[in-house]
Amino acid sequence: MSVPSYKAVLRHYEASPVEVRDFFYHLPKLVAEFPWEVSIAYLFVQVELGQNRAIYGGVVRLHGADAEVAGSMLYSLHITRTSFLELFETIFGQPLPAPTVALLKTAEKVRDKTVHGKGVDQPDARQAIVDVLDYATAFNQFVNGIAGFIPFGSMQGFKGAGQSLPKPTTKWLLKGMGI
């Protein structure tokens, strides 16, 4: 696979689903006006946001957790890369597909170099950006298929009309899931 050019990165962004483009709204301006490291940092802040929204959405939509309690407990939870994958499987009942995980793993290496001041080659940064966009797209498709919402999107109305569990029951539910 060839490494995308600057313009190819922007075309890839424009070809992404509208939800992904809206979620990474500032990316085109960052790519055009700042060093690649700024775009990488922004993307990974958004990736963590999308992943946290997936966990939150899963416990609220699939398991009927009280939204306020779930939000509070998840806010205080320290989630690592490994614990995210484990938590995802616990909540959604199946692991994130390996090809989807692989997209992010490659980009995470570039992210780590960037945020730890190790410097990153421009071709690697451009490829990481494309990989993150592809990850968000694949992640959305997978979660939407099993849970009916898209974490890298607006999530408006994701819960549906279902009745939530009482707050004390929600606390026990989340503790049982390791939250």
mmCIF file of C-alpha atoms in Angstrom:
data_model
loop_
_atom_site.group_PDB
_atom_site.id
_atom_site.type_symbol
_atom_site.label_atom_id
_atom_site.label_comp_id
_atom_site.label_asym_id
_atom_site.label_seq_id
_atom_site.Cartn_x
_atom_site.Cartn_y
_atom_site.Cartn_z
ATOM 1 C CA MET A 1 0.000 0.000 0.000
ATOM 2 C CA SER A 2 1.377 3.404 -0.911
ATOM 3 C CA VAL A 3 1.584 6.189 1.629
ATOM 4 C CA PRO A 4 -1.045 8.888 1.040
ATOM 5 C CA SER A 5 -0.025 12.392 0.071
ATOM 6 C CA TYR A 6 -1.258 15.502 1.847
ATOM 7 C CA LYS A 7 -4.065 15.885 -0.706
ATOM 8 C CA ALA A 8 -4.912 12.177 -0.508
ATOM 9 C CA VAL A 9 -5.382 12.516 3.258
ATOM 10 C CA LEU A 10 -7.908 15.306 2.687
ATOM 11 C CA ARG A 11 -9.653 13.303 -0.059
ATOM 12 C CA HIS A 12 -9.841 10.326 2.291
ATOM 13 C CA TYR A 13 -11.437 12.545 4.929
ATOM 14 C CA GLU A 14 -13.975 13.835 2.382
ATOM 15 C CA ALA A 15 -14.769 10.249 1.321
ATOM 16 C CA SER A 16 -15.453 9.182 4.919
ATOM 17 C CA PRO A 17 -19.064 8.870 6.126
ATOM 18 C CA VAL A 18 -20.660 12.140 7.171
ATOM 19 C CA GLU A 19 -20.771 11.075 10.832
ATOM 20 C CA VAL A 20 -17.016 10.507 10.846
ATOM 21 C CA ARG A 21 -16.359 13.786 9.052
ATOM 22 C CA ASP A 22 -18.525 15.647 11.560
ATOM 23 C CA PHE A 23 -16.839 13.909 14.493
ATOM 24 C CA PHE A 24 -13.380 14.903 13.207
ATOM 25 C CA TYR A 25 -14.660 18.283 12.023
ATOM 26 C CA HIS A 26 -11.441 20.236 12.673
ATOM 27 C CA LEU A 27 -9.125 17.807 10.887
ATOM 28 C CA PRO A 28 -8.979 19.504 7.447
ATOM 29 C CA LYS A 29 -8.065 22.862 8.956
ATOM 30 C CA LEU A 30 -5.469 21.268 11.244
ATOM 31 C CA VAL A 31 -3.894 19.343 8.362
ATOM 32 C CA ALA A 32 -3.751 22.497 6.238
ATOM 33 C CA GLU A 33 -2.441 24.920 8.852
ATOM 34 C CA PHE A 34 -0.429 23.021 11.470
ATOM 35 C CA PRO A 35 2.320 20.416 11.738
ATOM 36 C CA TRP A 36 1.201 16.780 11.414
ATOM 37 C CA GLU A 37 1.740 16.226 15.130
ATOM 38 C CA VAL A 38 -1.172 18.565 15.925
ATOM 39 C CA SER A 39 -3.509 16.539 13.727
ATOM 40 C CA ILE A 40 -2.348 13.277 15.318
ATOM 41 C CA ALA A 41 -2.919 14.626 18.831
ATOM 42 C CA TYR A 42 -6.400 15.883 17.900
ATOM 43 C CA LEU A 43 -7.350 12.586 16.272
ATOM 44 C CA PHE A 44 -6.425 10.570 19.331
ATOM 45 C CA VAL A 45 -8.298 12.866 21.701
ATOM 46 C CA GLN A 46 -11.320 12.225 19.484
ATOM 47 C CA VAL A 47 -10.628 8.470 19.323
ATOM 48 C CA GLU A 48 -10.671 8.266 23.112
ATOM 49 C CA LEU A 49 -13.875 10.281 23.161
ATOM 50 C CA GLY A 50 -15.489 7.923 20.644
ATOM 51 C CA GLN A 51 -14.360 4.851 22.556
ATOM 52 C CA ASN A 52 -15.678 6.246 25.841
ATOM 53 C CA ARG A 53 -18.980 7.020 24.130
ATOM 54 C CA ALA A 54 -19.136 3.415 22.905
ATOM 55 C CA ILE A 55 -18.690 2.062 26.435
ATOM 56 C CA TYR A 56 -21.242 4.525 27.818
ATOM 57 C CA GLY A 57 -23.699 3.862 25.009
ATOM 58 C CA GLY A 58 -23.328 0.115 25.390
ATOM 59 C CA VAL A 59 -24.103 0.029 29.096
ATOM 60 C CA VAL A 60 -27.013 2.460 28.742
ATOM 61 C CA ARG A 61 -28.583 1.085 25.561
ATOM 62 C CA LEU A 62 -27.832 -2.634 25.762
ATOM 63 C CA HIS A 63 -27.930 -3.137 29.517
ATOM 64 C CA GLY A 64 -30.440 -0.487 30.580
ATOM 65 C CA ALA A 65 -28.065 1.302 32.932
ATOM 66 C CA ASP A 66 -29.163 4.617 34.375
ATOM 67 C CA ALA A 67 -27.443 7.240 32.196
ATOM 68 C CA GLU A 68 -26.455 9.534 35.072
ATOM 69 C CA VAL A 69 -24.892 6.756 37.165
ATOM 70 C CA ALA A 70 -23.182 5.238 34.125
ATOM 71 C CA GLY A 71 -21.725 8.592 33.121
ATOM 72 C CA SER A 72 -20.457 9.274 36.617
ATOM 73 C CA MET A 73 -18.848 5.856 37.072
ATOM 74 C CA LEU A 74 -17.287 5.828 33.606
ATOM 75 C CA TYR A 75 -15.911 9.351 34.074
ATOM 76 C CA SER A 76 -13.829 8.177 37.024
ATOM 77 C CA LEU A 77 -12.643 4.989 35.310
ATOM 78 C CA HIS A 78 -9.066 4.797 33.994
ATOM 79 C CA ILE A 79 -9.235 2.920 30.699
ATOM 80 C CA THR A 80 -6.066 1.653 29.013
ATOM 81 C CA ARG A 81 -5.798 0.307 25.487
ATOM 82 C CA THR A 82 -5.964 -3.271 26.729
ATOM 83 C CA SER A 83 -8.712 -2.664 29.276
ATOM 84 C CA PHE A 84 -10.793 -0.913 26.613
ATOM 85 C CA LEU A 85 -10.786 -4.015 24.432
ATOM 86 C CA GLU A 86 -11.686 -6.221 27.397
ATOM 87 C CA LEU A 87 -14.430 -3.860 28.549
ATOM 88 C CA PHE A 88 -15.783 -3.595 25.017
ATOM 89 C CA GLU A 89 -16.096 -7.380 24.784
ATOM 90 C CA THR A 90 -17.749 -7.574 28.210
ATOM 91 C CA ILE A 91 -20.327 -4.921 27.336
ATOM 92 C CA PHE A 92 -21.052 -5.851 23.732
ATOM 93 C CA GLY A 93 -20.676 -9.622 24.098
ATOM 94 C CA GLN A 94 -18.124 -9.939 21.327
ATOM 95 C CA PRO A 95 -14.667 -8.599 20.629
ATOM 96 C CA LEU A 96 -13.907 -5.761 18.298
ATOM 97 C CA PRO A 97 -12.867 -7.391 14.991
ATOM 98 C CA ALA A 98 -9.119 -7.922 14.630
ATOM 99 C CA PRO A 99 -8.835 -5.933 11.353
ATOM 100 C CA THR A 100 -10.462 -2.936 13.055
ATOM 101 C CA VAL A 101 -8.136 -3.204 16.056
ATOM 102 C CA ALA A 102 -5.142 -3.515 13.713
ATOM 103 C CA LEU A 103 -5.951 -0.172 12.059
ATOM 104 C CA LEU A 104 -5.680 1.599 15.372
ATOM 105 C CA LYS A 105 -2.626 -0.338 16.605
ATOM 106 C CA THR A 106 -0.576 0.907 13.664
ATOM 107 C CA ALA A 107 -1.690 4.502 14.183
ATOM 108 C CA GLU A 108 -1.047 4.274 17.944
ATOM 109 C CA LYS A 109 2.667 3.780 17.280
ATOM 110 C CA VAL A 110 2.739 7.115 15.462
ATOM 111 C CA ARG A 111 0.668 8.708 18.222
ATOM 112 C CA ASP A 112 3.068 7.464 20.882
ATOM 113 C CA LYS A 113 6.095 8.892 19.075
ATOM 114 C CA THR A 114 4.283 12.183 18.577
ATOM 115 C CA VAL A 115 3.062 12.791 22.114
ATOM 116 C CA HIS A 116 6.327 11.654 23.663
ATOM 117 C CA GLY A 117 8.353 14.082 21.578
ATOM 118 C CA LYS A 118 10.174 11.457 19.522
ATOM 119 C CA GLY A 119 9.349 13.011 16.178
ATOM 120 C CA VAL A 120 7.458 11.333 13.394
ATOM 121 C CA ASP A 121 8.013 11.111 9.664
ATOM 122 C CA GLN A 122 5.400 12.898 7.577
ATOM 123 C CA PRO A 123 4.486 9.788 5.555
ATOM 124 C CA ASP A 124 3.870 7.862 8.787
ATOM 125 C CA ALA A 125 1.731 10.699 10.144
ATOM 126 C CA ARG A 126 -0.345 10.851 6.971
ATOM 127 C CA GLN A 127 -0.872 7.071 7.021
ATOM 128 C CA ALA A 128 -1.870 7.223 10.702
ATOM 129 C CA ILE A 129 -4.514 9.832 9.927
ATOM 130 C CA VAL A 130 -5.997 7.656 7.191
ATOM 131 C CA ASP A 131 -5.902 4.623 9.501
ATOM 132 C CA VAL A 132 -7.742 6.505 12.266
ATOM 133 C CA LEU A 133 -10.464 7.600 9.845
ATOM 134 C CA ASP A 134 -10.811 4.003 8.636
ATOM 135 C CA TYR A 135 -10.872 2.775 12.246
ATOM 136 C CA ALA A 136 -13.667 5.188 13.179
ATOM 137 C CA THR A 137 -15.674 4.116 10.133
ATOM 138 C CA ALA A 138 -15.228 0.394 10.821
ATOM 139 C CA PHE A 139 -15.863 0.878 14.544
ATOM 140 C CA ASN A 140 -19.111 2.735 13.829
ATOM 141 C CA GLN A 141 -20.286 0.022 11.443
ATOM 142 C CA PHE A 142 -19.552 -2.733 13.947
ATOM 143 C CA VAL A 143 -21.161 -1.021 16.945
ATOM 144 C CA ASN A 144 -24.163 0.062 14.894
ATOM 145 C CA GLY A 145 -24.636 -3.513 13.725
ATOM 146 C CA ILE A 146 -24.713 -4.972 17.229
ATOM 147 C CA ALA A 147 -26.050 -2.076 19.300
ATOM 148 C CA GLY A 148 -27.841 0.343 16.978
ATOM 149 C CA PHE A 149 -25.822 3.510 17.550
ATOM 150 C CA ILE A 150 -22.655 5.122 16.242
ATOM 151 C CA PRO A 151 -20.113 6.343 18.811
ATOM 152 C CA PHE A 152 -18.131 8.410 16.289
ATOM 153 C CA GLY A 153 -21.250 10.440 15.517
ATOM 154 C CA SER A 154 -23.949 12.487 17.221
ATOM 155 C CA MET A 155 -25.491 9.647 19.311
ATOM 156 C CA GLN A 156 -28.697 11.676 19.454
ATOM 157 C CA GLY A 157 -31.513 9.351 20.475
ATOM 158 C CA PHE A 158 -29.130 6.398 20.959
ATOM 159 C CA LYS A 159 -30.871 5.159 24.117
ATOM 160 C CA GLY A 160 -34.333 4.713 22.686
ATOM 161 C CA ALA A 161 -37.497 4.694 24.752
ATOM 162 C CA GLY A 162 -36.562 1.831 27.054
ATOM 163 C CA GLN A 163 -36.846 2.141 30.824
ATOM 164 C CA SER A 164 -33.536 2.424 32.693
ATOM 165 C CA LEU A 165 -32.609 0.345 35.702
ATOM 166 C CA PRO A 166 -32.862 1.991 39.124
ATOM 167 C CA LYS A 167 -29.689 3.812 40.200
ATOM 168 C CA PRO A 168 -28.661 1.263 42.874
ATOM 169 C CA THR A 169 -29.160 -1.613 40.440
ATOM 170 C CA THR A 170 -27.104 0.238 37.825
ATOM 171 C CA LYS A 171 -24.232 0.550 40.296
ATOM 172 C CA TRP A 172 -24.266 -3.217 40.877
ATOM 173 C CA LEU A 173 -24.525 -3.906 37.155
ATOM 174 C CA LEU A 174 -21.511 -1.744 36.366
ATOM 175 C CA LYS A 175 -19.481 -3.165 39.252
ATOM 176 C CA GLY A 176 -20.217 -6.640 37.898
ATOM 177 C CA MET A 177 -18.831 -5.526 34.532
ATOM 178 C CA GLY A 178 -15.637 -4.357 36.157
ATOM 179 C CA ILE A 179 -16.435 -0.643 36.041
#
